[in-house]
PDB file of C-alpha atoms and ligand atoms in Angstrom:
ATOM      1  CA  UNK A   1      -0.172  -0.245   0.238  1.00  0.00           C
ATOM      2  CA  UNK A   2       1.025   3.133  -0.476  1.00  0.00           C
ATOM      3  CA  UNK A   3       2.239   5.211   2.203  1.00  0.00           C
ATOM      4  CA  UNK A   4       3.105   8.501   3.974  1.00  0.00           C
ATOM      5  CA  UNK A   5       5.650   9.111   6.179  1.00  0.00           C
ATOM      6  CA  UNK A   6       5.582  11.387   9.205  1.00  0.00           C
ATOM      7  CA  UNK A   7       7.371  12.258  12.214  1.00  0.00           C
ATOM      8  CA  UNK A   8       5.622  11.948  15.379  1.00  0.00           C
ATOM      9  CA  UNK A   9       6.323  15.001  17.534  1.00  0.00           C
ATOM     10  CA  UNK A  10       6.467  14.635  21.623  1.00  0.00           C
ATOM     11  CA  UNK A  11       3.532  17.085  21.440  1.00  0.00           C
ATOM     12  CA  UNK A  12       1.534  14.516  20.180  1.00  0.00           C
ATOM     13  CA  UNK A  13       1.161  16.219  16.410  1.00  0.00           C
ATOM     14  CA  UNK A  14       2.304  13.658  13.459  1.00  0.00           C
ATOM     15  CA  UNK A  15       3.948  16.198  11.309  1.00  0.00           C
ATOM     16  CA  UNK A  16       4.864  14.713   7.426  1.00  0.00           C
ATOM     17  CA  UNK A  17       7.871  14.676   6.734  1.00  0.00           C
ATOM     18  CA  UNK A  18       9.704  17.065   3.938  1.00  0.00           C
ATOM     19  CA  UNK A  19      10.268  16.089   0.465  1.00  0.00           C
ATOM     20  CA  UNK A  20      13.898  17.341  -0.117  1.00  0.00           C
ATOM     21  CA  UNK A  21      13.664  19.724  -3.139  1.00  0.00           C
ATOM     22  CA  UNK A  22       9.880  19.568  -2.619  1.00  0.00           C
ATOM     23  CA  UNK A  23       9.291  21.953   0.658  1.00  0.00           C
ATOM     24  CA  UNK A  24       5.946  23.331   0.976  1.00  0.00           C
ATOM     25  CA  UNK A  25       4.005  21.010  -1.312  1.00  0.00           C
ATOM     26  CA  UNK A  26       2.816  19.338   0.955  1.00  0.00           C
ATOM     27  CA  UNK A  27       3.187  15.421   2.066  1.00  0.00           C
ATOM     28  CA  UNK A  28       4.441  13.057  -0.554  1.00  0.00           C
ATOM     29  CA  UNK A  29       2.552   9.903  -1.193  1.00  0.00           C
ATOM     30  CA  UNK A  30       4.916   7.111  -1.497  1.00  0.00           C
ATOM     31  CA  UNK A  31       4.059   4.919  -4.405  1.00  0.00           C
ATOM     32  CA  UNK A  32       5.056   1.472  -3.481  1.00  0.00           C
ATOM     33  CA  UNK A  33       6.222  -1.219  -4.943  1.00  0.00           C
ATOM     34  CA  UNK A  34       2.990  -2.500  -6.043  1.00  0.00           C
ATOM     35  CA  UNK A  35       1.528   0.954  -7.216  1.00  0.00           C
ATOM     36  CA  UNK A  36       5.107   1.327  -9.338  1.00  0.00           C
ATOM     37  CA  UNK A  37       4.840  -2.449 -11.509  1.00  0.00           C
ATOM     38  CA  UNK A  38       0.988  -2.743 -11.180  1.00  0.00           C
ATOM     39  CA  UNK A  39      -0.569  -0.242 -11.495  1.00  0.00           C
ATOM     40  CA  UNK A  40       2.084   2.319 -13.556  1.00  0.00           C
ATOM     41  CA  UNK A  41       2.356   4.194 -10.626  1.00  0.00           C
ATOM     42  CA  UNK A  42      -0.682   5.256 -10.065  1.00  0.00           C
ATOM     43  CA  UNK A  43      -1.071   5.167  -6.408  1.00  0.00           C
ATOM     44  CA  UNK A  44      -3.475   2.691  -4.168  1.00  0.00           C
ATOM     45  CA  UNK A  45      -6.787   4.029  -3.304  1.00  0.00           C
ATOM     46  CA  UNK A  46      -5.860   3.283   0.549  1.00  0.00           C
ATOM     47  CA  UNK A  47      -2.929   5.314   2.183  1.00  0.00           C
ATOM     48  CA  UNK A  48      -1.159   4.562   4.965  1.00  0.00           C
ATOM     49  CA  UNK A  49      -0.383   6.279   7.368  1.00  0.00           C
ATOM     50  CA  UNK A  50       3.124   5.802   8.924  1.00  0.00           C
ATOM     51  CA  UNK A  51       5.735   7.045  11.555  1.00  0.00           C
ATOM     52  CA  UNK A  52       9.130   7.303  10.430  1.00  0.00           C
ATOM     53  CA  UNK A  53      10.559   8.468  13.544  1.00  0.00           C
ATOM     54  CA  UNK A  54       9.940  10.073  16.861  1.00  0.00           C
ATOM     55  CA  UNK A  55      11.442  13.589  16.916  1.00  0.00           C
ATOM     56  CA  UNK A  56      12.416  14.671  20.917  1.00  0.00           C
ATOM     57  CA  UNK A  57      11.308  18.604  20.419  1.00  0.00           C
ATOM     58  CA  UNK A  58       7.916  19.530  19.904  1.00  0.00           C
ATOM     59  CA  UNK A  59       5.896  19.715  15.852  1.00  0.00           C
ATOM     60  CA  UNK A  60       6.796  23.578  14.552  1.00  0.00           C
ATOM     61  CA  UNK A  61       3.365  24.847  14.916  1.00  0.00           C
ATOM     62  CA  UNK A  62       3.453  24.139  18.826  1.00  0.00           C
ATOM     63  CA  UNK A  63       6.930  26.080  19.216  1.00  0.00           C
ATOM     64  CA  UNK A  64       5.325  29.550  17.375  1.00  0.00           C
ATOM     65  CA  UNK A  65       2.270  29.040  19.150  1.00  0.00           C
ATOM     66  CA  UNK A  66       4.421  28.553  22.526  1.00  0.00           C
ATOM     67  CA  UNK A  67       6.502  32.133  21.232  1.00  0.00           C
ATOM     68  CA  UNK A  68       3.921  33.948  20.899  1.00  0.00           C
ATOM     69  CA  UNK A  69       2.355  32.930  24.493  1.00  0.00           C
TER      70      UNK A  69
HETATM   71 ZN1   ZN B 101       0.619   1.506  -3.369  1.00  0.00          ZN
HETATM   72 ZN1   ZN B 102       2.544  19.940  18.256  1.00  0.00          ZN
END
């Protein structure tokens, strides 16, 4: 199944991992092997959401909120 990778922050938010060269374009769907070979690069109808790594810090929106308060 095709998937989107996230970083899980200590504030509990899942933030999609930025893709180099694609900053600001939102989460990037990673095409799985099946889709690549069986569907000619078209993604699966369902998307899996995976935690790729855990961060010891808060996500950017939470950090900014804290700075403002
Ligand atoms: Zn897929
Ligand atoms: Zn957060």
